[in-house]
Coordinates of C-alpha atoms and ligand atoms in Angstrom, one line a residue:
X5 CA 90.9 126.2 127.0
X6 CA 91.9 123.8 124.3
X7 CA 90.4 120.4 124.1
X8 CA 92.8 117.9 124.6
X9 CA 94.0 115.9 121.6
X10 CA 94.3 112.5 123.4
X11 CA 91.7 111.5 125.7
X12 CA 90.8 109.8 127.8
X13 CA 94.4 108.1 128.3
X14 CA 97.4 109.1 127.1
X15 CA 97.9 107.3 123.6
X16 CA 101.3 106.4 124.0
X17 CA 101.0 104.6 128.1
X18 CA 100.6 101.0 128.0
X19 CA 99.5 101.1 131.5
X20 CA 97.6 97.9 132.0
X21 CA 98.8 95.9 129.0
X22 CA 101.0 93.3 128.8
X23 CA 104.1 92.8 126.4
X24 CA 106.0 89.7 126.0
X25 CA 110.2 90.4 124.7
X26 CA 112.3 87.4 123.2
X27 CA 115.7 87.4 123.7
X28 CA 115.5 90.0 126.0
X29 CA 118.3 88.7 128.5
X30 CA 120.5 91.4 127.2
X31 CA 121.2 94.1 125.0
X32 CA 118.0 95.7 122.9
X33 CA 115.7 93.2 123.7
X34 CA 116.4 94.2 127.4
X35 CA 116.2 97.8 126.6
X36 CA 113.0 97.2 124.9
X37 CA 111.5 95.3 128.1
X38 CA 112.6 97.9 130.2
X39 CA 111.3 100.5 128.1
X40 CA 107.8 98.9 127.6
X41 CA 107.8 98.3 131.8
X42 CA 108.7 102.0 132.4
X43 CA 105.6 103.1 130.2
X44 CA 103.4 100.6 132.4
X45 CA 102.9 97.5 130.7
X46 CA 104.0 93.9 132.6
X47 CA 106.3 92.3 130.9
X48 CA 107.5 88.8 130.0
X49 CA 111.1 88.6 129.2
X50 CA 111.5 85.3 127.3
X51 CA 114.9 83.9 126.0
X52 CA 116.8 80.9 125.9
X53 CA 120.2 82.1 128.2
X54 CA 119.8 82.0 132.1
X55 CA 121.2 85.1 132.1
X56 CA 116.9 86.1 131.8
X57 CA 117.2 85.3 135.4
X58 CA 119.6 88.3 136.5
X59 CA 117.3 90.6 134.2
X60 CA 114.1 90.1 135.6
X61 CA 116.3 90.7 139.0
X62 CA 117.4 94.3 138.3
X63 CA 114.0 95.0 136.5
X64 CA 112.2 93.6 139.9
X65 CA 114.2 95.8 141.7
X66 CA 113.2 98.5 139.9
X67 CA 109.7 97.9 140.5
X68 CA 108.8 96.3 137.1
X69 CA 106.4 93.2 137.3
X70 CA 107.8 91.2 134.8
X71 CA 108.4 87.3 134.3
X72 CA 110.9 84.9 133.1
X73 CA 110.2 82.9 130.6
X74 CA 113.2 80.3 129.3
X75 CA 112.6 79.3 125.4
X76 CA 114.1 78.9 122.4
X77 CA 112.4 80.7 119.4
X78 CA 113.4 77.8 117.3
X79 CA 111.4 75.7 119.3
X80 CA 107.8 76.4 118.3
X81 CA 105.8 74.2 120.8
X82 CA 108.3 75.4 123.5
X83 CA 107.9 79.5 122.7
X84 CA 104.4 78.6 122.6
X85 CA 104.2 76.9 126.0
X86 CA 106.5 80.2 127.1
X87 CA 103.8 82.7 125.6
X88 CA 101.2 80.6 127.9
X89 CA 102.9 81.5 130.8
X90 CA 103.0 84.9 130.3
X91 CA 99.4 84.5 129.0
X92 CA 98.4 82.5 132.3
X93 CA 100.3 84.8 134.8
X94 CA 99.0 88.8 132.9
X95 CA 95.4 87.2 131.6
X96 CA 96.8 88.3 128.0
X97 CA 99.4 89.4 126.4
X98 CA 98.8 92.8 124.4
X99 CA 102.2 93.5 122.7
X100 CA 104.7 90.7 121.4
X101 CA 108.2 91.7 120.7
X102 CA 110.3 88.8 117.9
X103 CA 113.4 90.7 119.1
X104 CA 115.9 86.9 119.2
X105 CA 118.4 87.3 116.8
X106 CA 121.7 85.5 116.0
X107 CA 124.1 88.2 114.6
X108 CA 127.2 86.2 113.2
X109 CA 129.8 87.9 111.2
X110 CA 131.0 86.0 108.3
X111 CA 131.6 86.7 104.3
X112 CA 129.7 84.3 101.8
X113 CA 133.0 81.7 101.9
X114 CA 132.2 81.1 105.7
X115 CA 129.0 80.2 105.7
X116 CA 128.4 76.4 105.1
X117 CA 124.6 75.1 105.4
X118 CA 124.4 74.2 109.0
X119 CA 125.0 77.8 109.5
X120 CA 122.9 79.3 107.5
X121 CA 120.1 76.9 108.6
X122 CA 120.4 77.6 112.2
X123 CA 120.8 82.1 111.5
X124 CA 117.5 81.4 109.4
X125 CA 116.2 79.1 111.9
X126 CA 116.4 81.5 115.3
X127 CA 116.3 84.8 113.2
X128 CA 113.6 84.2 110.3
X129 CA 111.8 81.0 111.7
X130 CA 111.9 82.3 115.3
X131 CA 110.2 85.6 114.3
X132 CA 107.2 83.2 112.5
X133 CA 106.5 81.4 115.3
X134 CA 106.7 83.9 117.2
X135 CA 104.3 86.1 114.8
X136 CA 101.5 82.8 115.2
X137 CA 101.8 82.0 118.1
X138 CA 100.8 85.5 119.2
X139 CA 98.4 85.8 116.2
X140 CA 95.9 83.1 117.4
X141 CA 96.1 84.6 121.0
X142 CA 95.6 88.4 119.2
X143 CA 93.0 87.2 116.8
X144 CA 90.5 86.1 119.5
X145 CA 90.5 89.1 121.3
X146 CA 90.1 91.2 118.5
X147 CA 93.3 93.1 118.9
X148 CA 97.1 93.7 119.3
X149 CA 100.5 94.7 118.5
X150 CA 103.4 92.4 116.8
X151 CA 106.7 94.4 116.5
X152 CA 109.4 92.1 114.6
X153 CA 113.3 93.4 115.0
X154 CA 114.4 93.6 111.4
X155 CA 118.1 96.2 110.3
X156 CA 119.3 98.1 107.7
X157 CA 121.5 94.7 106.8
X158 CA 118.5 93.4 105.0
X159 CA 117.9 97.3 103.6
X160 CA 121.3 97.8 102.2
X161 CA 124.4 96.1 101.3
X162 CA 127.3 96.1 103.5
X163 CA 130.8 94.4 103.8
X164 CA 129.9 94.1 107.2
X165 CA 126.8 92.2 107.2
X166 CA 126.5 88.4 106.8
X167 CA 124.7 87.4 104.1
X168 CA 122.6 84.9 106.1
X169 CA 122.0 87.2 108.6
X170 CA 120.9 90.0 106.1
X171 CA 118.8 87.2 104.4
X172 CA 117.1 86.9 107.6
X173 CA 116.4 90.7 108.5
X174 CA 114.9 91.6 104.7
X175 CA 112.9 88.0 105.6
X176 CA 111.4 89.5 108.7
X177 CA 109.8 92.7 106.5
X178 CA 108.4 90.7 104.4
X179 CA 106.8 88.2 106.8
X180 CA 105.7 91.8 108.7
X181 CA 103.9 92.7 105.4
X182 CA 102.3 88.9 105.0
X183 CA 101.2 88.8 109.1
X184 CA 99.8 92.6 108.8
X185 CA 97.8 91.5 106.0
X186 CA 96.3 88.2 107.4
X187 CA 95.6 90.2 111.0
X188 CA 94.7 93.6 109.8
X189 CA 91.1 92.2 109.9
X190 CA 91.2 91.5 113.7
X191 CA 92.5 94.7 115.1
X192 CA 95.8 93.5 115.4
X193 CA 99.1 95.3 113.2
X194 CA 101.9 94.0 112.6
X195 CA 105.3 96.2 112.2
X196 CA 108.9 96.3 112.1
X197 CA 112.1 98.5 113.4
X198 CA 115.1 98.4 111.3
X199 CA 117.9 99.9 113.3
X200 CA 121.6 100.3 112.2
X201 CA 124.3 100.2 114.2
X202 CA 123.3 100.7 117.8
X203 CA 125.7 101.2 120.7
X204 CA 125.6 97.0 122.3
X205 CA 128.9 95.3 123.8
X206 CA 128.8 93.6 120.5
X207 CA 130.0 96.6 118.4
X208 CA 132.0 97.6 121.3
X209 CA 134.4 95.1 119.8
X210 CA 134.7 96.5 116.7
X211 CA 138.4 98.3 115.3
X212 CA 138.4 102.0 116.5
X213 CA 138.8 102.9 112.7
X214 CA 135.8 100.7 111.7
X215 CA 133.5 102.8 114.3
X216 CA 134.7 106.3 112.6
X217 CA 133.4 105.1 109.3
X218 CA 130.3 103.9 110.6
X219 CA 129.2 107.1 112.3
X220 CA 130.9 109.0 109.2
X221 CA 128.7 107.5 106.8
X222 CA 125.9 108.1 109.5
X223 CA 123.8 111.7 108.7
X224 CA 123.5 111.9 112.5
X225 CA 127.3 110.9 112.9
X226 CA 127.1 108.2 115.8
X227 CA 125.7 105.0 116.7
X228 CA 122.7 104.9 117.9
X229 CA 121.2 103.9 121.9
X230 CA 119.3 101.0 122.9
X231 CA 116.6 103.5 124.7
X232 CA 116.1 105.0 121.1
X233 CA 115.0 101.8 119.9
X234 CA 113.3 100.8 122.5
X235 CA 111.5 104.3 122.1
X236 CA 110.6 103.0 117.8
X237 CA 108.9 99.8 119.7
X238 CA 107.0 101.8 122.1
X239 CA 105.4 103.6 119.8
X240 CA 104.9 101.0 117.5
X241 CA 103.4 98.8 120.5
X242 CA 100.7 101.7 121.9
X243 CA 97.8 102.9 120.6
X244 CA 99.2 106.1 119.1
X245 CA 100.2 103.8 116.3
X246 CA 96.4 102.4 115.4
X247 CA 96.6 103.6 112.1
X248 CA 100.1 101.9 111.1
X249 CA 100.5 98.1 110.0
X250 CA 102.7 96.7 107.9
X251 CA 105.7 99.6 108.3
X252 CA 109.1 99.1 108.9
X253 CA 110.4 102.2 110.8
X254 CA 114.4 102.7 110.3
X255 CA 115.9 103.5 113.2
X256 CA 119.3 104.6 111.5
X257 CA 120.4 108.0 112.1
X258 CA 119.7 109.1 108.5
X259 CA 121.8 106.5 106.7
X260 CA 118.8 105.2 104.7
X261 CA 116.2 107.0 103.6
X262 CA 113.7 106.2 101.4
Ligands
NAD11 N1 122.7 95.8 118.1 C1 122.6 96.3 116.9 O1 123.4 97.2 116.5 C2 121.4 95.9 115.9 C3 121.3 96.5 114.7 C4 120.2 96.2 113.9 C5 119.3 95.2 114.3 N2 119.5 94.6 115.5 C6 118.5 93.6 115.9 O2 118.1 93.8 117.2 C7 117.8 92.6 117.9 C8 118.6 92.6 119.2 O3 120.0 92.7 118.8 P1 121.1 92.7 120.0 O4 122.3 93.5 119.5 O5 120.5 93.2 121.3 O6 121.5 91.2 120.1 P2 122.2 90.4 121.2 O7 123.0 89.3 120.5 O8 122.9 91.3 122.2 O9 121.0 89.7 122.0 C9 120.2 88.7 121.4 C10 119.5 87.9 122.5 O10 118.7 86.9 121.8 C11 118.9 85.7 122.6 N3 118.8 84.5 121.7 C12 119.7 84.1 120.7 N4 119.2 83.0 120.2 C13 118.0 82.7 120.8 C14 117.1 81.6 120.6 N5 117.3 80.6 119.7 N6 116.0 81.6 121.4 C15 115.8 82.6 122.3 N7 116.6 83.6 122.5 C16 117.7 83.7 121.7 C17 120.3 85.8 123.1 O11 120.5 84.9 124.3 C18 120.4 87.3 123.5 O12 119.9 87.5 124.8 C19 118.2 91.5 116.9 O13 117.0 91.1 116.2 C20 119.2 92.2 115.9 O14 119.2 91.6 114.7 C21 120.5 94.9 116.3

């Protein structure tokens, strides 16, 4: 009989960690919470809409322990009193997801400095905090998983993209590289997932004609599913990924590679 290649757990169950998911009310940052819940981890679901409340509800339902936690990431001391929760209520948190994003669309007329401040503020700034906050928690123990939400907007230009916000994705992989550095040391790594157009009520909006083109310049010719990034985080959060720090993983059907 062959020896098993993972023992003694499975490398990729998170059974009896604990994750912790801004802006996770809705759409990937839900799918992500969900996703890490369903591979066994308790989750804190942190964001700064009410509509957390109706999340943790179906998840409960589901039989998920999770927690609500209303902050906004621009807010360090208040993410930082939300991350204590979550700390308080699972003993320690194992996996934090900087998932809060603003996604505006705009060309580089539209944008005035208010604007851009406040993208860079919940995007860039919002993913630092949240990188420190669950640093010092991650250092102590001597290990843990960060997993920062970047896209293909900050990997490659598009007509589609605002330039703030694409500012603010090719920030996060760089402040993925500087945070994996600084932790690698401690046992904890530091990654990102860059995914490109992924199936959300958001893009649901967009112009038939505009969807075609997407998924025609798309390798694997269609959007792409919030379960498939949640499935990049997984990975990226579990101990099949020991070896890995620093990486952004596209999550883009094919339409970078590099
Ligand atoms: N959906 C896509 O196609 C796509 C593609 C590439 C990258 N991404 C990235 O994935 C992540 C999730 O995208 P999404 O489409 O699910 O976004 P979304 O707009 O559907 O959800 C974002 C969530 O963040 C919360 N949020 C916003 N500002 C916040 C703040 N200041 N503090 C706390 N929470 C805040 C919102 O309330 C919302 O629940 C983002 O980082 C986004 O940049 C998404």
């Amino acid at each position: 009989m062959a020896t098993a290649v993972f023992t003694p757990t499975h490398p990729f169950s998170l059974a009896g960690r604990a994750a912790f998911v801004t802006g996770a009310a809705r759409g990937l940052g839900l799918a992500i919470a969900q996703g890490l819940a369903e591979a066994g981890a308790r989750v804190a679901l942190c964001d700064v809409s009410e509509d957390v409340d109706a999340a943790i509800k179906s998840l409960r339902h589901a039989g998920h322990d999770v927690l609500a936690c209303r902050a906004d990431v621009r807010d360090e001391a208040a993410l930082a009193a939300a991350f204590r929760l979550a700390v308080d209520r699972f003993g320690a948190v194992d996996v934090m997801v900087n998932n809060a994003a603003r996604t505006p669309s705009a060309s580089i007329w539209d944008v005035d400095g208010a604007e851009w401040d406040d993208v860079l503020a919940v995007n860039l700034r919002g993913t630092f905090f949240g990188c420190r906050i669950a640093a010092l928690h991650m250092r102590g123990r001597g290990r843990g998983r960060i997993v920062n939400l970047a896209s293909i907007a900050g990997q490659l230009a598009s007509a589609a993209a605002a330039p703030h916000y694409a500012a603010s994705k090719a920030g996060i992989v760089a402040l993925t590289r500087a945070f994996a550095t600084e932790l690698a040391p401690h046992g904890v790594t530091v990654n990102a997932v860059a995914p490109s157009a992924v199936e959300s009520p958001l893009l649901d909006q967009l112009p038939a004609e505009r969807r075609a083109s997407i998924a025609a310049a798309t390798p694997l010719g269609r959007f792409g599913r919030p379960d498939e990034v949640a499935a990049a985080v997984l990975y990226l959060a579990s101990d099949a990924a020991a070896y890995t720090t620093g990486a952004t993983l596209d999550v883009n059907g094919g339409r970078l590679m590099r």
